[in-house]
Amino acid sequence: MSTPSKDDLVETLEGVARLLELRGENLFKVRAYQNAARAVETYAGSLEAVAREGGLSEIPGIGKAIAEKLTELITTGHLPYYEELKAGFPPGLFELFGISGLGAKKIRALYEALGIGSLAELEAACADGRVAGLPGFGAKTAANLVEAIAQRRSHEGFFRLGDAAHAAEPLFAALREHPDVLQAAVAGSYRRRKEVVHDLDFLVASANPEAVMSFFTTYPEVESVLAHGATKSSVRLKGGLQADLRVVSNAEYPFALTYFTGSKEHNIALRSRALQHGWTLNEYRLAPAKEGGPQPPPVRDERELYRALGYDYVEPELRENLGELAAAEAGTLPRLVELANLRGTLHNHTTASDGRSTLEEMAAAAQELGLQYLGIADHSKSSFQAHGLSAERLLEQVAAIRELNKTFDGFRLFAGVECDILKDGTLDFPDEVLAQLDYVVASVHNVFNLPEAEMTQRIIRAISNPHVTVLGHPTGRLLLERKGYAVDLPAVIDAAAQTGTILELNANPWRLDLDWRWWPLAKEKGVRCAINPDAHETGGLSDLWFGVAQARKGWLTRADVINCLPLGEIEPVLARKRQQGGGF
């Protein structure tokens, strides 16, 4: 039996609170479990060690009764109380929690009044008017629920890049280590680092495809085998993601890798170029288009294939047929930013707000990654759901950061805040508080339903403040969960250019915001990027990998990304806007 992780413990406690609320239990009891989840989430020590010593009730926020249940969960890996609560409701009911606009109270009302225990039943009740007729719902709520259900269904079969990476990388590593594998890659949209992928395409060069196929179809994470052929197999992994494997010869590998990487439009352009030379290009070879026609040069890898066609090598992230081949022909492709170029990052959280790691733990983790600086930007007071800081607590944190910096050599913590942009575009803290920080990330965290013009003006007003250094997650989207709010991004980018505001590329795989498609315009306007992981624990710093991948898709170089600047050069960039007064 493995000990549940901290995330597992938090998820269980929050699940108990949700179930108690569904049952209509005393609100104080519900809050007790919510508070316990928060206490577990922010506890810096070993919960397992404390549990074995019987000391969980001594942790603030964890009462004696919950401590006993938590000890049982930690030591046995199970909590019968949670299972009993779940057994009191139909399993399909929990699908409703994933629908925007539904919380425990409304789900309980739907269940008790209409017997709704699944997504399909909710959809039917919305369609026949029963939901609209419920007190506290109405026609507008019913219509919103129909839209939310449709959006959820449209996302079925798609996976965020982060979830895909979690499945792809271990399998890729296992394939590379197989003795019969000569070359291997994860191709497809994953290799192009699309923010959302449908499946995984593995490609292998081998002289023994039967052995490789057998290994692939019996991989421990395979849930079911969809097809098992001599050179192609498909499986469903345990997380639901489909994975396909193709095995080719070593000579065919560069052509197959290019073809199966895509995109389709990029491949069509490559084939058209080959025809101009009198050749035919497919997933297996580059050859004369007609018998006796001109012979192409030998091709042993992708770079030689692009060179044969008269192009500089195009990095996989750029292969979207958005001008990359014209740039490759002209020799003007940018040298894309790399993870190794990053010297630090901003926008990270600690246990002071809704993070799970302390200030000291975050600093140590950043240094372990080789970063020279780390920006701390805990939430401001209006983000009450994230335990946002009051002005007094924020300034206490600033003082703690200043003291901690005295202990570092060649590393620095920057004191910032993720300041809420209020509905009217003003900020959650007055200028005299913001002036005491090293930088400010301003973000929208509520009232997402404003009309486009109003939301655009809201954001522009906020970034016109000279103390706002970075606009955080500019569209507020959550991939496969929530669309971004309506906003005129070209107008925001123009305003960022005029005010000297940096735009964030939020590297959290649920966000990846600002979307890669907008970065060429931002770059053209002279707007710089900050790749930030929005880390809420030490492990979240690793999300920088996803941010760099999206920056590369957006044609960004190290010069376009401010946190490629080393310590000693980043400080004046963070201070420049307030020194110049900001505004239009």
C-alpha positions as a printed NumPy array, in Angstrom:
array([[  0.   ,   0.   ,   0.   ],
       [  1.359,   3.404,  -1.019],
       [  0.786,   6.418,   1.203],
       [ -1.681,   8.886,  -0.34 ],
       [ -0.061,  12.052,  -1.673],
       [ -0.899,  15.465,  -0.294],
       [ -3.052,  16.077,  -3.372],
       [ -4.933,  12.824,  -2.679],
       [ -5.577,  13.894,   0.912],
       [ -6.807,  17.326,  -0.132],
       [ -9.03 ,  15.826,  -2.835],
       [-10.594,  13.402,  -0.344],
       [-11.256,  16.078,   2.287],
       [-12.77 ,  18.384,  -0.312],
       [-14.821,  15.447,  -1.597],
       [-16.183,  14.802,   1.892],
       [-17.108,  18.483,   2.238],
       [-18.883,  18.392,  -1.119],
       [-20.818,  15.254,  -0.204],
       [-21.822,  16.668,   3.169],
       [-23.119,  19.754,   1.419],
       [-25.06 ,  17.551,  -0.986],
       [-26.622,  15.802,   1.985],
       [-27.638,  19.117,   3.514],
       [-25.415,  18.713,   6.56 ],
       [-24.632,  21.501,   9.014],
       [-22.658,  24.262,   7.303],
       [-20.089,  24.298,  10.118],
       [-19.357,  20.627,   9.503],
       [-18.884,  21.311,   5.798],
       [-16.534,  24.184,   6.55 ],
       [-14.581,  22.047,   9.012],
       [-13.61 ,  19.679,   6.188],
       [-12.889,  22.583,   3.839],
       [-10.627,  24.137,   6.483],
       [ -8.92 ,  20.804,   7.058],
       [ -8.261,  20.489,   3.326],
       [ -6.721,  23.939,   3.374],
       [ -4.591,  23.036,   6.411],
       [ -3.308,  19.893,   4.696],
       [ -2.656,  21.782,   1.487],
       [ -0.466,  24.37 ,   3.2  ],
       [  1.281,  22.16 ,   5.755],
       [  5.017,  22.157,   5.08 ],
       [  6.056,  19.095,   7.091],
       [  5.534,  15.351,   6.73 ],
       [  1.871,  14.569,   7.345],
       [  2.665,  10.86 ,   7.425],
       [  5.14 ,  11.324,  10.279],
       [  2.719,  13.495,  12.244],
       [ -0.1  ,  11.016,  11.68 ],
       [  1.959,   8.09 ,  12.988],
       [  2.705,  10.101,  16.132],
       [ -0.993,  10.92 ,  16.536],
       [ -0.409,  14.659,  16.245],
       [ -2.611,  15.737,  13.319],
       [ -5.127,  17.453,  15.624],
       [ -2.373,  19.833,  16.718],
       [ -2.186,  21.309,  13.199],
       [ -4.305,  24.498,  13.089],
       [ -7.486,  23.888,  11.101],
       [ -7.692,  20.142,  11.783],
       [-10.086,  19.132,  14.577],
       [ -9.897,  15.926,  16.586],
       [-12.616,  14.034,  14.678],
       [-11.189,  14.912,  11.268],
       [ -7.669,  14.139,  12.503],
       [ -8.781,  10.587,  13.292],
       [-10.235,  10.119,   9.798],
       [ -7.182,  11.69 ,   8.197],
       [ -4.891,   9.387,  10.178],
       [ -6.9  ,   6.41 ,   8.952],
       [ -6.613,   7.625,   5.369],
       [ -2.855,   8.22 ,   5.625],
       [ -2.044,   4.924,   7.34 ],
       [ -4.395,   2.619,   5.404],
       [ -4.838,   4.438,   2.1  ],
       [ -8.631,   4.311,   2.47 ],
       [-11.371,   6.266,   4.212],
       [-14.561,   4.18 ,   4.613],
       [-16.472,   7.297,   5.73 ],
       [-15.839,   8.874,   2.318],
       [-16.87 ,   5.716,   0.499],
       [-20.097,   5.507,   2.551],
       [-20.956,   9.098,   1.678],
       [-20.346,   8.464,  -2.035],
       [-22.506,   5.359,  -1.934],
       [-25.491,   7.521,  -0.97 ],
       [-25.608,   9.162,  -4.406],
       [-25.694,   7.893,  -7.995],
       [-22.151,   7.809,  -9.481],
       [-23.206,   9.977, -12.417],
       [-24.124,  12.828, -10.088],
       [-20.482,  13.735,  -9.653],
       [-20.196,  14.524, -13.366],
       [-22.307,  17.592, -12.663],
       [-19.538,  19.209, -10.645],
       [-17.625,  19.639, -13.873],
       [-20.352,  21.829, -15.376],
       [-19.811,  25.565, -15.146],
       [-22.46 ,  27.245, -13.016],
       [-23.237,  24.23 , -10.838],
       [-22.17 ,  23.991,  -7.221],
       [-23.195,  21.597,  -4.484],
       [-26.327,  23.547,  -3.543],
       [-27.75 ,  23.603,  -7.068],
       [-26.798,  19.992,  -7.702],
       [-28.578,  19.019,  -4.511],
       [-31.682,  20.942,  -5.622],
       [-31.645,  19.209,  -9.002],
       [-31.233,  15.811,  -7.372],
       [-33.887,  16.256,  -4.702],
       [-36.521,  18.032,  -6.804],
       [-36.061,  16.322, -10.163],
       [-34.107,  13.165,  -9.393],
       [-31.28 ,  14.256, -11.696],
       [-28.302,  11.986, -11.151],
       [-26.314,  12.251, -14.38 ],
       [-25.292,  14.6  , -17.172],
       [-27.751,  12.991, -19.588],
       [-30.618,  13.471, -17.145],
       [-29.672,  17.108, -16.615],
       [-29.593,  17.705, -20.368],
       [-33.056,  16.152, -20.754],
       [-34.477,  18.222, -17.882],
       [-33.098,  21.41 , -19.399],
       [-34.623,  20.537, -22.767],
       [-38.122,  19.815, -21.434],
       [-38.322,  22.899, -19.213],
       [-38.156,  21.217, -15.806],
       [-34.911,  22.981, -14.828],
       [-36.241,  26.384, -15.88 ],
       [-39.245,  25.805, -13.632],
       [-37.198,  25.148, -10.498],
       [-36.979,  27.974,  -7.914],
       [-33.571,  29.646,  -8.131],
       [-32.92 ,  28.48 , -11.688],
       [-35.062,  29.961, -14.473],
       [-34.832,  29.941, -18.25 ],
       [-31.506,  31.784, -18.424],
       [-29.8  ,  29.356, -16.052],
       [-31.211,  26.409, -18.008],
       [-29.908,  27.866, -21.266],
       [-26.466,  28.44 , -19.708],
       [-26.386,  24.845, -18.509],
       [-27.251,  23.572, -21.991],
       [-24.359,  25.601, -23.4  ],
       [-21.985,  24.353, -20.688],
       [-22.962,  20.731, -21.36 ],
       [-22.447,  21.208, -25.104],
       [-19.025,  22.726, -24.479],
       [-18.075,  19.805, -22.251],
       [-19.167,  17.293, -24.89 ],
       [-17.174,  19.122, -27.562],
       [-14.053,  18.519, -25.477],
       [-14.536,  14.761, -25.165],
       [-11.568,  12.9  , -26.588],
       [ -9.218,  15.863, -26.202],
       [ -6.458,  16.269, -23.646],
       [ -4.397,  19.166, -22.377],
       [ -0.723,  19.139, -23.367],
       [  0.224,  18.602, -19.713],
       [ -1.919,  15.476, -19.435],
       [ -0.55 ,  14.226, -22.745],
       [  3.02 ,  14.779, -21.576],
       [  2.35 ,  12.831, -18.382],
       [  1.338,   9.843, -20.528],
       [  3.742,  10.325, -23.447],
       [  7.127,  10.901, -21.833],
       [  7.406,   7.662, -19.784],
       [  6.283,   5.557, -22.754],
       [  8.668,   7.428, -25.047],
       [ 11.547,   6.796, -22.624],
       [ 10.65 ,   3.101, -22.446],
       [ 10.582,   2.797, -26.245],
       [ 13.96 ,   4.5  , -26.608],
       [ 15.514,   2.022, -24.168],
       [ 14.162,  -1.019, -26.   ],
       [ 17.087,  -2.956, -27.536],
       [ 15.367,  -3.274, -30.922],
       [ 14.633,   0.444, -31.261],
       [ 17.12 ,   2.386, -33.389],
       [ 15.332,   5.755, -33.371],
       [ 12.146,   6.947, -31.666],
       [  9.987,  10.047, -31.393],
       [  6.578,  11.232, -30.294],
       [  5.26 ,  12.872, -33.454],
       [  1.907,  14.475, -34.265],
       [  0.428,  17.5  , -32.559],
       [  2.29 ,  16.579, -29.378],
       [  5.635,  17.129, -31.096],
       [  4.317,  20.421, -32.455],
       [  3.35 ,  21.247, -28.832],
       [ -0.269,  22.051, -29.544],
       [ -1.992,  23.146, -26.349],
       [ -4.626,  20.41 , -26.75 ],
       [ -4.077,  17.021, -28.404],
       [ -6.42 ,  14.242, -29.522],
       [ -4.023,  11.292, -29.427],
       [ -0.342,  10.368, -29.329],
       [  1.638,   9.3  , -32.396],
       [  4.776,   7.294, -31.622],
       [  7.256,   6.536, -34.378],
       [ 10.064,   4.001, -34.176],
       [ 12.777,   2.825, -36.528],
       [ 13.522,  -0.872, -36.02 ],
       [ 14.602,  -4.005, -37.874],
       [ 12.431,  -6.083, -35.539],
       [  8.97 ,  -4.496, -35.555],
       [  7.309,  -7.592, -34.055],
       [  9.271,  -7.276, -30.812],
       [  8.588,  -3.551, -30.571],
       [  4.85 ,  -4.028, -31.203],
       [  4.664,  -6.696, -28.528],
       [  6.389,  -4.39 , -26.052],
       [  4.086,  -1.502, -26.929],
       [  0.822,  -3.418, -26.621],
       [  1.813,  -4.932, -23.257],
       [  3.112,  -1.701, -21.738],
       [  1.799,  -1.521, -18.118],
       [ -0.184,   1.663, -18.691],
       [ -2.168,   0.164, -21.583],
       [ -5.822,  -0.243, -20.685],
       [ -6.929,  -1.9  , -23.912],
       [ -5.512,  -2.826, -27.316],
       [ -7.506,  -1.308, -30.165],
       [ -5.441,  -2.77 , -33.017],
       [ -2.302,  -4.896, -33.245],
       [ -0.615,  -5.08 , -36.627],
       [  2.79 ,  -5.841, -38.088],
       [  3.881,  -2.194, -38.385],
       [  1.07 ,  -0.261, -36.727],
       [ -0.747,  -0.719, -33.427],
       [ -3.199,   1.376, -31.414],
       [ -3.885,   1.237, -27.684],
       [ -5.949,   3.078, -25.129],
       [ -3.869,   4.197, -22.154],
       [ -5.278,   4.153, -18.636],
       [ -5.904,   7.888, -18.632],
       [ -8.13 ,   7.538, -21.719],
       [ -5.624,   8.8  , -24.278],
       [ -5.23 ,   6.817, -27.501],
       [ -1.664,   6.062, -28.539],
       [ -0.627,   4.841, -32.004],
       [  2.725,   3.307, -32.881],
       [  4.215,   2.999, -36.346],
       [  7.424,   1.097, -37.018],
       [  9.471,   1.888, -40.122],
       [ 12.961,   1.135, -41.376],
       [ 15.897,   3.338, -40.533],
       [ 15.976,   4.646, -44.123],
       [ 12.267,   5.548, -44.013],
       [ 12.445,   7.206, -40.597],
       [ 13.204,  10.863, -41.576],
       [ 10.339,  10.936, -44.071],
       [  7.919,   9.275, -41.663],
       [  8.938,  11.607, -38.841],
       [  8.293,  14.682, -40.973],
       [  5.015,  13.314, -42.31 ],
       [  3.574,  12.17 , -38.996],
       [  4.655,  15.346, -37.224],
       [  2.511,  17.441, -39.561],
       [  0.701,  19.68 , -39.686],
       [ -1.358,  18.541, -42.664],
       [ -1.06 ,  21.991, -44.275],
       [  2.698,  22.085, -43.74 ],
       [  3.037,  18.636, -45.317],
       [  0.998,  19.659, -48.358],
       [  3.349,  22.603, -48.897],
       [  6.393,  20.31 , -48.624],
       [  4.962,  17.861, -51.161],
       [  4.169,  20.717, -53.525],
       [  7.761,  21.923, -53.218],
       [  9.059,  18.422, -53.976],
       [  6.955,  18.306, -57.15 ],
       [  8.54 ,  21.589, -58.278],
       [ 11.876,  19.741, -58.21 ],
       [ 10.449,  16.801, -60.131],
       [ 10.266,  14.596, -57.024],
       [  7.533,  12.905, -55.07 ],
       [  7.492,  13.046, -51.269],
       [  5.51 ,  10.76 , -48.989],
       [  5.871,   9.202, -45.549],
       [  8.438,   6.671, -46.777],
       [ 10.728,   8.329, -49.308],
       [ 11.741,  11.251, -51.5  ],
       [ 12.026,   9.912, -55.067],
       [ 11.784,  10.967, -58.731],
       [  8.189,  11.785, -59.669],
       [  8.654,  10.016, -63.008],
       [ 10.847,   7.185, -64.144],
       [ 14.117,   8.632, -65.354],
       [ 13.399,  11.949, -63.667],
       [ 15.914,  13.957, -61.614],
       [ 17.305,  12.134, -58.586],
       [ 16.994,  13.826, -55.189],
       [ 20.032,  14.008, -52.898],
       [ 20.394,  11.372, -50.168],
       [ 18.391,  12.114, -47.011],
       [ 19.394,  10.655, -43.648],
       [ 17.514,  12.968, -41.287],
       [ 14.918,  15.747, -41.236],
       [ 17.47 ,  18.508, -41.644],
       [ 18.733,  16.964, -44.862],
       [ 15.152,  16.642, -46.118],
       [ 14.465,  20.352, -45.605],
       [ 17.827,  21.214, -47.133],
       [ 17.064,  19.08 , -50.198],
       [ 13.84 ,  21.056, -50.672],
       [ 15.685,  24.384, -50.413],
       [ 14.671,  25.269, -46.861],
       [ 16.395,  25.87 , -43.583],
       [ 15.323,  23.36 , -40.957],
       [ 11.915,  24.211, -39.486],
       [ 11.482,  23.437, -35.801],
       [  8.455,  21.173, -35.15 ],
       [  6.63 ,  23.842, -33.118],
       [  6.468,  26.131, -36.169],
       [  5.058,  23.612, -38.645],
       [  1.581,  25.102, -38.938],
       [  1.87 ,  26.609, -42.463],
       [  1.795,  30.116, -41.015],
       [  4.733,  31.558, -42.934],
       [  7.453,  29.261, -41.628],
       [  8.391,  27.886, -45.058],
       [  8.713,  31.331, -46.617],
       [ 10.994,  32.306, -43.722],
       [ 12.895,  29.017, -44.074],
       [ 13.49 ,  29.738, -47.773],
       [ 14.591,  33.311, -47.062],
       [ 16.833,  32.272, -44.171],
       [ 14.912,  34.433, -41.698],
       [ 13.582,  31.851, -39.246],
       [ 14.143,  33.013, -35.674],
       [ 16.322,  31.125, -33.226],
       [ 13.602,  30.084, -30.838],
       [ 13.811,  30.464, -27.088],
       [ 14.908,  27.389, -25.15 ],
       [ 14.252,  26.271, -21.596],
       [ 17.958,  26.647, -20.834],
       [ 17.694,  30.363, -21.686],
       [ 15.454,  31.111, -18.695],
       [ 17.254,  32.738, -15.773],
       [ 14.268,  33.139, -13.488],
       [ 10.53 ,  33.544, -13.426],
       [  7.795,  35.665, -11.875],
       [  4.228,  34.895, -10.704],
       [  4.526,  32.153,  -8.114],
       [  2.478,  31.521,  -4.985],
       [  3.225,  30.372,  -1.44 ],
       [  1.279,  29.2  ,   1.582],
       [  0.648,  32.88 ,   2.334],
       [ -2.278,  32.673,  -0.135],
       [ -3.324,  29.465,  -1.901],
       [  0.075,  27.877,  -2.485],
       [  1.199,  24.579,  -0.983],
       [  4.878,  25.397,  -0.412],
       [  6.484,  27.957,   1.849],
       [  8.578,  30.919,   0.784],
       [ 11.724,  29.082,   1.789],
       [ 10.69 ,  25.9  ,  -0.053],
       [  9.933,  27.799,  -3.251],
       [ 13.285,  29.593,  -3.074],
       [ 15.158,  26.327,  -2.537],
       [ 13.351,  24.64 ,  -5.437],
       [ 14.124,  27.529,  -7.779],
       [ 17.803,  27.356,  -6.902],
       [ 17.763,  23.591,  -7.39 ],
       [ 16.524,  24.227, -10.949],
       [ 19.428,  26.591, -11.519],
       [ 17.329,  29.776, -11.583],
       [ 18.908,  33.049, -10.491],
       [ 15.688,  34.644,  -9.258],
       [ 12.107,  33.873,  -8.375],
       [  9.193,  36.279,  -8.189],
       [  6.627,  35.768,  -5.436],
       [  3.16 ,  37.012,  -6.401],
       [  0.57 ,  35.803,  -3.923],
       [ -3.065,  36.771,  -4.398],
       [ -4.502,  40.116,  -3.301],
       [ -7.358,  40.546,  -0.854],
       [-10.29 ,  40.371,  -3.314],
       [ -9.344,  36.791,  -4.218],
       [-10.867,  35.612,  -0.957],
       [-11.368,  32.109,  -2.351],
       [ -7.575,  31.958,  -2.718],
       [ -6.984,  33.413,   0.772],
       [ -5.709,  36.649,  -0.719],
       [ -3.444,  38.898,   1.315],
       [ -4.484,  42.094,   3.038],
       [ -2.164,  45.053,   2.606],
       [ -0.719,  44.404,   6.046],
       [  0.011,  40.729,   5.335],
       [  1.481,  41.608,   1.953],
       [  3.915,  44.094,   3.446],
       [  4.855,  41.575,   6.115],
       [  5.7  ,  39.165,   3.331],
       [  7.753,  41.837,   1.578],
       [  9.759,  42.342,   4.773],
       [ 10.27 ,  38.569,   5.094],
       [ 11.515,  38.392,   1.498],
       [ 13.961,  41.238,   2.094],
       [ 15.345,  39.411,   5.134],
       [ 15.559,  36.092,   3.338],
       [ 17.452,  37.703,   0.464],
       [ 20.275,  38.523,   2.886],
       [ 20.978,  34.794,   3.168],
       [ 21.384,  34.149,  -0.571],
       [ 24.477,  34.294,  -2.737],
       [ 23.777,  34.767,  -6.447],
       [ 20.051,  34.302,  -6.026],
       [ 17.221,  36.708,  -5.276],
       [ 13.529,  36.643,  -4.455],
       [ 11.499,  39.461,  -5.96 ],
       [  8.6  ,  40.722,  -3.858],
       [  5.46 ,  41.116,  -5.929],
       [  1.745,  40.439,  -5.853],
       [ -0.895,  39.059,  -8.178],
       [ -3.241,  42.006,  -7.849],
       [ -6.878,  41.591,  -8.827],
       [ -8.19 ,  43.856, -11.567],
       [-11.538,  44.998, -10.232],
       [-14.656,  45.305, -12.382],
       [-14.036,  48.973, -13.183],
       [-10.347,  48.477, -14.024],
       [ -9.013,  49.79 , -10.726],
       [ -6.628,  47.648,  -8.708],
       [ -7.105,  45.756,  -5.458],
       [ -4.406,  47.767,  -3.656],
       [ -3.688,  51.502,  -3.708],
       [ -0.581,  52.828,  -5.417],
       [  1.183,  53.523,  -2.116],
       [  1.112,  49.783,  -1.35 ],
       [  2.081,  48.702,  -4.887],
       [  4.973,  51.161,  -4.872],
       [  6.672,  49.129,  -2.142],
       [  6.914,  46.034,  -4.345],
       [  9.49 ,  45.003,  -6.923],
       [  6.797,  44.324,  -9.525],
       [  3.061,  43.71 ,  -9.914],
       [  1.169,  41.06 , -11.884],
       [ -2.387,  42.302, -12.543],
       [ -5.027,  39.676, -13.346],
       [ -8.767,  39.31 , -13.837],
       [-10.191,  36.737, -11.431],
       [-13.92 ,  37.505, -11.401],
       [-16.796,  39.037, -13.382],
       [-15.815,  37.235, -16.594],
       [-19.108,  37.982, -18.364],
       [-18.612,  41.659, -19.191],
       [-19.262,  42.753, -22.798],
       [-16.106,  42.798, -24.906],
       [-15.774,  46.58 , -24.98 ],
       [-16.215,  46.857, -21.23 ],
       [-13.76 ,  44.047, -20.478],
       [-11.225,  45.54 , -22.876],
       [-11.494,  48.94 , -21.224],
       [-11.237,  47.319, -17.808],
       [ -7.934,  45.677, -18.689],
       [ -6.509,  48.697, -20.486],
       [ -7.298,  50.912, -17.511],
       [ -5.497,  48.482, -15.221],
       [ -2.331,  48.18 , -17.303],
       [ -2.213,  51.949, -17.693],
       [ -1.281,  52.09 , -14.007],
       [  2.502,  52.641, -13.835],
       [  2.843,  50.07 , -11.036],
       [  1.459,  47.205, -13.167],
       [  4.435,  45.359, -14.604],
       [  2.805,  42.258, -16.08 ],
       [ -0.708,  41.422, -17.295],
       [ -1.406,  37.931, -15.946],
       [ -3.138,  35.195, -17.989],
       [ -4.613,  37.812, -20.359],
       [ -7.768,  35.94 , -21.457],
       [ -8.57 ,  33.965, -18.3  ],
       [ -9.146,  30.737, -20.205],
       [ -8.96 ,  27.257, -18.689],
       [ -8.305,  24.776, -21.479],
       [-11.129,  22.262, -21.989],
       [-12.966,  23.885, -19.065],
       [-13.673,  27.548, -19.66 ],
       [-13.395,  29.818, -22.665],
       [-11.519,  33.055, -22.264],
       [-13.603,  36.121, -21.563],
       [-14.579,  38.385, -24.451],
       [-11.767,  40.884, -24.973],
       [-10.282,  42.807, -27.911],
       [ -6.774,  41.368, -27.774],
       [ -5.288,  43.566, -30.53 ],
       [ -6.42 ,  46.607, -28.527],
       [ -4.91 ,  45.167, -25.341],
       [ -1.658,  44.397, -27.159],
       [ -1.558,  47.967, -28.523],
       [ -2.135,  49.3  , -24.996],
       [  0.596,  47.052, -23.612],
       [  2.975,  48.408, -26.25 ],
       [  2.112,  52.016, -25.406],
       [  2.285,  51.57 , -21.641],
       [  5.34 ,  49.312, -21.555],
       [  3.395,  46.488, -19.941],
       [  4.753,  42.942, -20.206],
       [  2.293,  40.214, -21.225],
       [  2.349,  36.904, -19.437],
       [  2.576,  33.529, -21.055],
       [  1.117,  31.553, -18.181],
       [  2.824,  28.165, -18.373],
       [  0.295,  26.267, -16.293],
       [ -0.946,  23.578, -18.739],
       [ -4.549,  24.422, -17.819],
       [ -4.002,  27.975, -19.088],
       [ -1.118,  28.436, -21.596],
       [ -2.364,  32.001, -21.827],
       [ -1.646,  34.201, -23.806],
       [ -2.316,  31.742, -26.642],
       [  0.639,  31.131, -28.985],
       [ -1.302,  32.473, -31.975],
       [ -1.175,  36.014, -30.565],
       [  2.539,  36.243, -29.844],
       [  3.671,  37.133, -33.39 ],
       [  1.445,  40.235, -33.213],
       [  2.664,  41.106, -29.734],
       [  6.261,  40.68 , -30.905],
       [  5.608,  42.881, -33.939],
       [  4.286,  45.607, -31.618],
       [  7.358,  45.382, -29.384],
       [  5.534,  43.814, -26.43 ],
       [  7.7  ,  41.508, -24.357],
       [  6.766,  38.226, -22.768],
       [  7.188,  36.816, -19.27 ],
       [  6.983,  33.018, -19.128],
       [  5.531,  32.288, -15.702],
       [  4.516,  28.907, -14.241],
       [  1.915,  30.334, -11.829],
       [  3.395,  27.707,  -9.494],
       [  1.444,  26.918,  -6.337],
       [  4.004,  24.422,  -5.095],
       [  7.629,  23.593,  -5.81 ],
       [  6.757,  21.026,  -8.478],
       [  4.798,  23.663, -10.379],
       [  8.033,  25.377, -11.379],
       [  8.549,  22.534, -13.862],
       [  5.609,  23.883, -15.86 ],
       [  8.072,  26.364, -17.347],
       [  8.672,  23.616, -19.944],
       [  5.128,  24.042, -21.267],
       [  5.491,  27.821, -21.347],
       [  8.681,  27.621, -23.384],
       [  6.974,  25.211, -25.789],
       [  4.168,  27.728, -26.375],
       [  6.619,  30.606, -26.722],
       [  8.424,  28.639, -29.405],
       [  5.12 ,  28.081, -31.221],
       [  4.652,  31.85 , -31.027],
       [  8.003,  32.455, -32.788],
       [  9.579,  34.006, -29.674],
       [ 13.326,  34.26 , -29.11 ],
       [ 15.249,  34.779, -25.876],
       [ 15.275,  38.518, -26.631],
       [ 11.477,  38.563, -26.54 ],
       [ 11.26 ,  36.931, -23.104],
       [ 12.21 ,  39.127, -20.161],
       [ 12.998,  36.296, -17.806],
       [ 15.828,  35.226, -20.075],
       [ 17.612,  38.251, -18.619],
       [ 20.101,  37.411, -15.868],
       [ 20.076,  38.793, -12.364],
       [ 21.48 ,  42.294, -12.578],
       [ 19.734,  43.015, -15.886],
       [ 16.15 ,  42.075, -15.   ],
       [ 15.781,  44.662, -12.2  ],
       [ 15.774,  47.771, -14.424],
       [ 13.268,  46.096, -16.77 ],
       [ 10.881,  45.472, -13.874],
       [ 11.292,  49.059, -12.658],
       [ 11.227,  50.839, -16.033],
       [  7.488,  51.364, -16.368],
       [  6.954,  52.992, -12.986],
       [ 10.026,  55.143, -13.495],
       [  8.608,  56.365, -16.803],
       [  5.161,  56.969, -15.301],
       [  3.203,  54.43 , -17.422],
       [ -0.071,  55.498, -19.034],
       [ -0.714,  56.582, -22.61 ]])
